[in-house]
GROMACS .gro file of C-alpha atoms in nm:
model
  360
    1MET     CA    1  -0.046  -0.009   0.006
    2SER     CA    2   0.105   0.344  -0.116
    3THR     CA    3  -0.033   0.489   0.199
    4ALA     CA    4  -0.167   0.452   0.548
    5ARG     CA    5  -0.514   0.574   0.448
    6GLU     CA    6  -0.616   0.342   0.214
    7GLN     CA    7  -0.896   0.126   0.386
    8PRO     CA    8  -0.937  -0.236   0.258
    9ILE     CA    9  -1.290  -0.302   0.149
   10PHE     CA   10  -1.322  -0.665   0.026
   11SER     CA   11  -1.089  -0.948   0.076
   12THR     CA   12  -1.063  -1.282  -0.061
   13ARG     CA   13  -0.940  -1.561  -0.204
   14ALA     CA   14  -0.827  -1.699  -0.559
   15HIS     CA   15  -0.569  -1.854  -0.829
   16VAL     CA   16  -0.398  -1.554  -1.036
   17PHE     CA   17  -0.322  -1.516  -1.386
   18GLN     CA   18  -0.211  -1.243  -1.632
   19ILE     CA   19  -0.274  -1.300  -2.040
   20ASP     CA   20   0.074  -1.357  -2.188
   21PRO     CA   21   0.148  -1.057  -2.368
   22ALA     CA   22   0.314  -1.205  -2.647
   23THR     CA   23   0.029  -1.450  -2.785
   24LYS     CA   24  -0.249  -1.249  -2.591
   25ARG     CA   25  -0.449  -1.555  -2.583
   26ASN     CA   26  -0.279  -1.779  -2.291
   27TRP     CA   27  -0.288  -1.759  -1.943
   28ILE     CA   28   0.037  -1.721  -1.728
   29PRO     CA   29  -0.039  -1.830  -1.372
   30ALA     CA   30   0.137  -1.589  -1.137
   31GLY     CA   31   0.209  -1.853  -0.910
   32LYS     CA   32   0.144  -2.222  -0.792
   33HIS     CA   33  -0.099  -2.128  -0.541
   34ALA     CA   34  -0.442  -1.911  -0.446
   35LEU     CA   35  -0.356  -1.579  -0.317
   36THR     CA   36  -0.533  -1.319  -0.148
   37VAL     CA   37  -0.697  -1.053  -0.402
   38SER     CA   38  -0.817  -0.732  -0.210
   39TYR     CA   39  -1.029  -0.390  -0.302
   40PHE     CA   40  -0.845  -0.105  -0.112
   41TYR     CA   41  -1.001   0.258  -0.094
   42ASP     CA   42  -0.709   0.529  -0.105
   43ALA     CA   43  -0.860   0.837   0.065
   44THR     CA   44  -0.623   1.101   0.025
   45ARG     CA   45  -0.627   0.993  -0.431
   46ASN     CA   46  -1.023   0.908  -0.379
   47VAL     CA   47  -0.961   0.617  -0.555
   48TYR     CA   48  -0.994   0.237  -0.572
   49ARG     CA   49  -0.756  -0.011  -0.646
   50ILE     CA   50  -0.750  -0.422  -0.635
   51ILE     CA   51  -0.438  -0.553  -0.482
   52SER     CA   52  -0.270  -0.934  -0.458
   53ILE     CA   53   0.089  -0.955  -0.340
   54GLY     CA   54   0.265  -1.234  -0.425
   55GLY     CA   55   0.580  -1.279  -0.201
   56ALA     CA   56   0.744  -0.930  -0.205
   57LYS     CA   57   0.618  -0.825  -0.509
   58ALA     CA   58   0.225  -0.679  -0.649
   59ILE     CA   59   0.115  -0.884  -0.858
   60ILE     CA   60  -0.238  -0.710  -0.929
   61ASN     CA   61  -0.181  -0.334  -0.834
   62SER     CA   62  -0.491  -0.226  -1.074
   63THR     CA   63  -0.695   0.124  -1.080
   64VAL     CA   64  -1.055   0.027  -1.125
   65THR     CA   65  -1.204   0.275  -1.293
   66PRO     CA   66  -1.552   0.368  -1.455
   67ASN     CA   67  -1.472   0.228  -1.813
   68MET     CA   68  -1.372  -0.144  -1.694
   69THR     CA   69  -1.651  -0.491  -1.704
   70PHE     CA   70  -1.546  -0.754  -1.532
   71THR     CA   71  -1.667  -1.037  -1.669
   72LYS     CA   72  -1.755  -1.422  -1.603
   73THR     CA   73  -1.600  -1.663  -1.855
   74SER     CA   74  -1.704  -2.038  -1.672
   75GLN     CA   75  -1.896  -2.086  -1.291
   76LYS     CA   76  -1.509  -2.035  -1.114
   77PHE     CA   77  -1.340  -1.813  -1.360
   78GLY     CA   78  -1.353  -1.416  -1.421
   79GLN     CA   79  -1.115  -1.184  -1.601
   80TRP     CA   80  -1.108  -0.801  -1.648
   81ALA     CA   81  -0.906  -0.507  -1.822
   82ASP     CA   82  -0.628  -0.315  -1.760
   83SER     CA   83  -0.516  -0.032  -2.023
   84ARG     CA   84  -0.307   0.129  -1.755
   85ALA     CA   85  -0.092  -0.183  -1.728
   86ASN     CA   86  -0.168  -0.280  -2.075
   87THR     CA   87  -0.293  -0.644  -1.974
   88VAL     CA   88  -0.533  -0.835  -1.869
   89TYR     CA   89  -0.584  -1.000  -1.529
   90GLY     CA   90  -0.798  -1.335  -1.460
   91LEU     CA   91  -0.881  -1.493  -1.137
   92GLY     CA   92  -1.014  -1.888  -1.089
   93PHE     CA   93  -1.179  -1.916  -0.769
   94ALA     CA   94  -1.236  -2.187  -0.528
   95SER     CA   95  -1.648  -2.182  -0.606
   96GLU     CA   96  -1.859  -2.024  -0.770
   97GLN     CA   97  -1.988  -1.856  -0.494
   98HIS     CA   98  -1.670  -1.698  -0.432
   99LEU     CA   99  -1.662  -1.563  -0.851
  100THR     CA  100  -2.005  -1.411  -0.747
  101GLN     CA  101  -1.920  -1.226  -0.467
  102PHE     CA  102  -1.577  -1.072  -0.617
  103ALA     CA  103  -1.813  -0.945  -0.941
  104GLU     CA  104  -2.106  -0.834  -0.711
  105LYS     CA  105  -1.786  -0.581  -0.510
  106PHE     CA  106  -1.666  -0.530  -0.849
  107GLN     CA  107  -1.927  -0.346  -0.966
  108GLU     CA  108  -1.984  -0.158  -0.665
  109VAL     CA  109  -1.637  -0.043  -0.649
  110LYS     CA  110  -1.704   0.067  -1.029
  111GLU     CA  111  -1.982   0.255  -0.955
  112ALA     CA  112  -1.870   0.416  -0.679
  113ALA     CA  113  -1.559   0.522  -0.878
  114ARG     CA  114  -1.803   0.675  -1.123
  115LEU     CA  115  -1.950   0.873  -0.886
  116ALA     CA  116  -1.629   0.981  -0.698
  117ARG     CA  117  -1.518   1.089  -1.105
  118GLU     CA  118  -1.838   1.309  -1.119
  119LYS     CA  119  -1.813   1.427  -0.814
  120SER     CA  120  -1.462   1.545  -0.870
  121GLN     CA  121  -1.536   1.702  -1.180
  122ASP     CA  122  -1.884   1.914  -1.069
  123GLY     CA  123  -1.629   2.069  -0.735
  124GLY     CA  124  -1.890   1.906  -0.532
  125GLU     CA  125  -1.830   1.860  -0.184
  126LEU     CA  126  -1.680   1.493  -0.139
  127THR     CA  127  -1.816   1.195   0.099
  128SER     CA  128  -1.593   0.869   0.120
  129PRO     CA  129  -1.798   0.608  -0.121
  130ALA     CA  130  -1.564   0.409   0.052
  131LEU     CA  131  -1.806   0.395   0.384
  132ALA     CA  132  -2.140   0.326   0.163
  133LEU     CA  133  -1.938   0.043  -0.004
  134ALA     CA  134  -1.910  -0.091   0.374
  135ALA     CA  135  -2.227  -0.080   0.484
  136HIS     CA  136  -2.345  -0.371   0.242
  137GLN     CA  137  -1.998  -0.550   0.245
  138VAL     CA  138  -2.022  -0.904   0.158
  139PRO     CA  139  -1.907  -1.088   0.471
  140PRO     CA  140  -1.571  -1.256   0.349
  141SER     CA  141  -1.546  -1.638   0.229
  142PRO     CA  142  -1.418  -1.924   0.499
  143LEU     CA  143  -1.147  -1.932   0.288
  144VAL     CA  144  -1.072  -1.539   0.321
  145SER     CA  145  -1.089  -1.550   0.678
  146ALA     CA  146  -0.816  -1.850   0.737
  147ASN     CA  147  -0.534  -1.596   0.652
  148GLY     CA  148  -0.505  -1.587   1.042
  149PRO     CA  149  -0.434  -1.334   1.245
  150GLY     CA  150  -0.181  -1.144   1.031
  151ASP     CA  151  -0.463  -0.957   0.785
  152GLU     CA  152  -0.671  -0.880   1.069
  153LYS     CA  153  -0.355  -0.670   1.226
  154LEU     CA  154  -0.323  -0.547   0.855
  155PHE     CA  155  -0.682  -0.418   0.835
  156ARG     CA  156  -0.710  -0.292   1.210
  157SER     CA  157  -0.375  -0.051   1.176
  158GLN     CA  158  -0.468   0.045   0.780
  159SER     CA  159  -0.778   0.153   0.886
  160ALA     CA  160  -0.669   0.382   1.176
  161ASP     CA  161  -0.442   0.534   1.012
  162VAL     CA  162  -0.113   0.417   1.157
  163PRO     CA  163   0.149   0.630   0.893
  164GLY     CA  164   0.518   0.542   0.896
  165PRO     CA  165   0.688   0.327   0.641
  166ALA     CA  166   0.869   0.109   0.836
  167GLU     CA  167   0.512   0.013   1.041
  168ARG     CA  168   0.372  -0.124   0.669
  169GLU     CA  169   0.640  -0.303   0.640
  170ARG     CA  170   0.632  -0.465   0.922
  171LEU     CA  171   0.275  -0.528   0.920
  172LYS     CA  172   0.370  -0.671   0.500
  173LYS     CA  173   0.627  -0.909   0.658
  174MET     CA  174   0.327  -1.021   0.927
  175LEU     CA  175   0.059  -1.090   0.703
  176SER     CA  176   0.336  -1.296   0.417
  177GLU     CA  177   0.444  -1.475   0.733
  178GLY     CA  178   0.135  -1.598   0.873
  179SER     CA  179  -0.012  -1.683   0.516
  180VAL     CA  180   0.265  -1.922   0.357
  181GLY     CA  181   0.236  -2.196   0.600
  182GLU     CA  182  -0.159  -2.221   0.513
  183VAL     CA  183  -0.105  -2.173   0.148
  184GLN     CA  184   0.141  -2.421   0.157
  185TRP     CA  185  -0.072  -2.629   0.332
  186GLU     CA  186  -0.388  -2.589   0.136
  187ALA     CA  187  -0.183  -2.655  -0.176
  188GLU     CA  188  -0.109  -2.983  -0.050
  189PHE     CA  189  -0.434  -3.061   0.041
  190PHE     CA  190  -0.595  -2.994  -0.319
  191ALA     CA  191  -0.319  -3.206  -0.434
  192LEU     CA  192  -0.366  -3.475  -0.220
  193GLN     CA  193  -0.758  -3.417  -0.354
  194ASP     CA  194  -0.686  -3.453  -0.677
  195SER     CA  195  -0.469  -3.768  -0.641
  196ASN     CA  196  -0.727  -3.952  -0.451
  197ASN     CA  197  -1.034  -3.843  -0.702
  198LYS     CA  198  -0.784  -3.976  -0.988
  199LEU     CA  199  -0.660  -4.298  -0.802
  200ALA     CA  200  -1.076  -4.322  -0.707
  201GLY     CA  201  -1.167  -4.328  -1.055
  202ALA     CA  202  -0.891  -4.592  -1.224
  203LEU     CA  203  -1.015  -4.792  -0.931
  204ARG     CA  204  -1.344  -4.750  -1.058
  205GLU     CA  205  -1.318  -4.794  -1.435
  206ALA     CA  206  -1.030  -5.120  -1.362
  207ASN     CA  207  -1.313  -5.295  -1.147
  208ALA     CA  208  -1.561  -5.233  -1.390
  209ALA     CA  209  -1.315  -5.372  -1.657
  210ALA     CA  210  -1.252  -5.640  -1.493
  211ALA     CA  211  -1.589  -5.717  -1.468
  212GLN     CA  212  -1.639  -5.709  -1.809
  213TRP     CA  213  -1.359  -5.939  -1.839
  214ARG     CA  214  -1.524  -6.167  -1.599
  215GLN     CA  215  -1.855  -6.180  -1.837
  216GLN     CA  216  -1.656  -6.223  -2.123
  217LEU     CA  217  -1.467  -6.517  -2.001
  218GLU     CA  218  -1.780  -6.696  -1.829
  219ALA     CA  219  -1.976  -6.629  -2.191
  220GLN     CA  220  -1.651  -6.786  -2.381
  221ARG     CA  221  -1.637  -7.066  -2.116
  222ALA     CA  222  -1.999  -7.134  -2.201
  223GLU     CA  223  -1.973  -7.154  -2.605
  224ALA     CA  224  -1.696  -7.356  -2.552
  225GLU     CA  225  -1.870  -7.592  -2.330
  226ARG     CA  226  -2.165  -7.661  -2.588
  227LEU     CA  227  -1.930  -7.642  -2.862
  228ARG     CA  228  -1.786  -7.958  -2.728
  229GLN     CA  229  -2.100  -8.074  -2.673
  230ARG     CA  230  -2.170  -8.047  -3.038
  231VAL     CA  231  -1.903  -8.185  -3.145
  232ALA     CA  232  -1.979  -8.490  -2.915
  233GLU     CA  233  -2.317  -8.528  -3.102
  234LEU     CA  234  -2.162  -8.517  -3.406
  235GLU     CA  235  -1.932  -8.779  -3.375
  236ALA     CA  236  -2.183  -8.979  -3.235
  237GLN     CA  237  -2.415  -8.907  -3.552
  238ALA     CA  238  -2.095  -9.029  -3.821
  239ALA     CA  239  -2.029  -9.355  -3.616
  240ALA     CA  240  -2.364  -9.448  -3.637
  241ALA     CA  241  -2.422  -9.324  -4.021
  242GLU     CA  242  -2.100  -9.564  -4.126
  243PRO     CA  243  -2.204  -9.804  -4.396
  244PRO     CA  244  -2.264 -10.191  -4.193
  245SER     CA  245  -1.981 -10.429  -4.300
  246VAL     CA  246  -2.032 -10.766  -4.501
  247SER     CA  247  -2.190 -10.960  -4.234
  248GLU     CA  248  -2.432 -10.671  -4.162
  249LYS     CA  249  -2.531 -10.600  -4.494
  250GLU     CA  250  -2.616 -10.989  -4.578
  251GLY     CA  251  -2.964 -10.967  -4.455
  252PRO     CA  252  -3.128 -11.308  -4.529
  253GLY     CA  253  -2.777 -11.491  -4.596
  254GLN     CA  254  -2.710 -11.307  -4.914
  255SER     CA  255  -2.408 -11.027  -4.997
  256LEU     CA  256  -2.383 -10.813  -5.289
  257GLU     CA  257  -2.201 -11.033  -5.489
  258GLN     CA  258  -2.391 -11.340  -5.407
  259LEU     CA  259  -2.694 -11.150  -5.526
  260GLU     CA  260  -2.520 -11.077  -5.870
  261ALA     CA  261  -2.370 -11.418  -5.885
  262LEU     CA  262  -2.759 -11.567  -5.852
  263VAL     CA  263  -2.865 -11.315  -6.115
  264GLN     CA  264  -2.671 -11.417  -6.302
  265THR     CA  265  -2.704 -11.807  -6.266
  266LYS     CA  266  -3.075 -11.699  -6.288
  267ASP     CA  267  -2.994 -11.562  -6.634
  268GLN     CA  268  -2.831 -11.893  -6.744
  269GLU     CA  269  -3.110 -12.126  -6.656
  270ILE     CA  270  -3.331 -11.888  -6.843
  271GLN     CA  271  -3.175 -11.895  -7.125
  272THR     CA  272  -3.115 -12.239  -7.087
  273LEU     CA  273  -3.516 -12.288  -7.025
  274LYS     CA  274  -3.538 -12.096  -7.366
  275SER     CA  275  -3.373 -12.279  -7.550
  276GLN     CA  276  -3.508 -12.621  -7.492
  277THR     CA  277  -3.876 -12.490  -7.515
  278GLY     CA  278  -3.756 -12.320  -7.854
  279GLY     CA  279  -3.654 -12.716  -7.964
  280PRO     CA  280  -3.857 -12.927  -8.161
  281ARG     CA  281  -4.264 -12.917  -7.937
  282GLU     CA  282  -4.358 -13.254  -8.078
  283ALA     CA  283  -4.082 -13.397  -7.785
  284LEU     CA  284  -4.315 -13.201  -7.509
  285ASP     CA  285  -4.658 -13.279  -7.362
  286ALA     CA  286  -4.894 -13.063  -7.311
  287THR     CA  287  -4.811 -13.095  -6.944
  288GLU     CA  288  -4.400 -13.056  -6.932
  289ARG     CA  289  -4.499 -12.743  -7.146
  290GLU     CA  290  -4.681 -12.580  -6.927
  291GLU     CA  291  -4.480 -12.666  -6.583
  292ALA     CA  292  -4.150 -12.517  -6.838
  293GLN     CA  293  -4.340 -12.231  -6.926
  294GLN     CA  294  -4.435 -12.144  -6.597
  295LYS     CA  295  -4.106 -12.190  -6.422
  296VAL     CA  296  -3.983 -11.932  -6.646
  297GLN     CA  297  -4.196 -11.706  -6.525
  298ASP     CA  298  -4.088 -11.769  -6.138
  299LEU     CA  299  -3.765 -11.734  -6.246
  300GLU     CA  300  -3.775 -11.427  -6.392
  301THR     CA  301  -4.035 -11.244  -6.117
  302ARG     CA  302  -3.694 -11.373  -5.834
  303ASN     CA  303  -3.446 -11.223  -6.148
  304ALA     CA  304  -3.684 -10.872  -6.118
  305GLU     CA  305  -3.719 -10.856  -5.778
  306LEU     CA  306  -3.326 -10.963  -5.720
  307GLU     CA  307  -3.250 -10.681  -5.937
  308HIS     CA  308  -3.439 -10.432  -5.774
  309GLN     CA  309  -3.268 -10.552  -5.413
  310LEU     CA  310  -2.971 -10.473  -5.556
  311ARG     CA  311  -3.045 -10.114  -5.674
  312ALA     CA  312  -3.233 -10.040  -5.318
  313THR     CA  313  -2.895 -10.186  -5.180
  314GLU     CA  314  -2.672  -9.949  -5.367
  315ARG     CA  315  -2.883  -9.645  -5.342
  316SER     CA  316  -2.857  -9.709  -4.941
  317LEU     CA  317  -2.444  -9.760  -5.024
  318GLU     CA  318  -2.469  -9.478  -5.152
  319GLU     CA  319  -2.744  -9.220  -4.958
  320ALA     CA  320  -2.493  -9.383  -4.579
  321ARG     CA  321  -2.135  -9.287  -4.806
  322ALA     CA  322  -2.320  -8.894  -4.836
  323GLU     CA  323  -2.455  -8.926  -4.476
  324ARG     CA  324  -2.059  -9.003  -4.363
  325GLU     CA  325  -1.944  -8.749  -4.614
  326ARG     CA  326  -2.170  -8.438  -4.475
  327ALA     CA  327  -2.148  -8.576  -4.116
  328ARG     CA  328  -1.703  -8.564  -4.117
  329ALA     CA  329  -1.743  -8.202  -4.277
  330GLU     CA  330  -1.970  -8.096  -3.998
  331VAL     CA  331  -1.717  -8.258  -3.746
  332GLY     CA  332  -1.458  -8.057  -3.927
  333ARG     CA  333  -1.666  -7.750  -3.927
  334ALA     CA  334  -1.744  -7.784  -3.563
  335ALA     CA  335  -1.334  -7.857  -3.481
  336GLN     CA  336  -1.240  -7.494  -3.639
  337LEU     CA  337  -1.435  -7.305  -3.475
  338LEU     CA  338  -1.414  -7.513  -3.129
  339ASP     CA  339  -0.998  -7.423  -3.210
  340VAL     CA  340  -1.114  -7.062  -3.286
  341ARG     CA  341  -1.352  -7.039  -2.971
  342LEU     CA  342  -1.021  -7.164  -2.754
  343PHE     CA  343  -0.738  -6.932  -2.911
  344GLU     CA  344  -1.019  -6.636  -2.805
  345LEU     CA  345  -1.073  -6.797  -2.470
  346SER     CA  346  -0.648  -6.847  -2.443
  347GLU     CA  347  -0.657  -6.436  -2.582
  348LEU     CA  348  -0.929  -6.347  -2.303
  349ARG     CA  349  -0.745  -6.498  -2.015
  350GLU     CA  350  -0.385  -6.323  -2.120
  351GLY     CA  351  -0.548  -6.003  -2.089
  352LEU     CA  352  -0.735  -6.091  -1.777
  353ALA     CA  353  -0.354  -6.146  -1.680
  354ARG     CA  354  -0.185  -5.815  -1.816
  355LEU     CA  355  -0.482  -5.618  -1.638
  356ALA     CA  356  -0.439  -5.804  -1.340
  357GLU     CA  357  -0.063  -5.725  -1.326
  358GLY     CA  358  -0.115  -5.326  -1.437
  359THR     CA  359  -0.413  -5.257  -1.113
  360PRO     CA  360  -0.262  -5.141  -0.879
   0.00000   0.00000   0.00000
């Protein structure tokens, strides 16, 4: 403070930023921790200033003018431009309530500065606008009141108009020493809180991922079990569809080869009988001719039955072979699918193992 006549109007704590003079777009933080930001009224010059001291230097020393505007850019951040300092200041607050209190106080101070300028221009009797502001001053938040006894001593000494630069230096030193410990503890607290939130979020994500992997593993196991059962059923069907052996196909005592030989024998007998009946009919009487004809008819009927049985046997054999091939193809596809599922199950187990190793 330049003089002992400056009176504190309002104080709060916030993270202080200044616009990058090179880019005019990026914010440059004034420090790693929140600083005390205060409104002061200079009764000597009848002006209002926003002051924030970090260490041994003034981070903010902005004189409020009626042309200034404080803009809320988010729920916890606000900014204003200072043409005299040729910069833009930004403040990040701990809550939206602190930002609202600071913005309302900015409007009050700006209005008081306008009235003070008008009265000074009119040459009228000046009254201290700080008295009007003090009537509806917003109480400082718990974060502000935690500055310690050093701030209270500073405010009381300034409001009492104690002169002397030595006294002011001593009060500044007390304020700085009283807030260093608090700022360090506050920074450590917020750092630990952020770290705890990040760890809790990572743990929740890991648990959710592990649960999802378990569900997928159970589904893969159920699918593998179903495929095993399907393979067993197909193998049983393939075994049942195997073509019967010669002893099983003989049925009434005749194999396929025997049936073919019997057909050939009967053909020969038919030809023999036909040749015999084609000879001189005078040597045969009517009874023998009838018996021979009847025997020929019986042999032809039997031959036709044997040929039909032979064709049916051949069709049955072809169907059995086709069914066997289909069963083999189905078993092959099921085996391939089972191999794929087992490979996916192996990858899933490896993924779960890596996830378990990476989870703290």
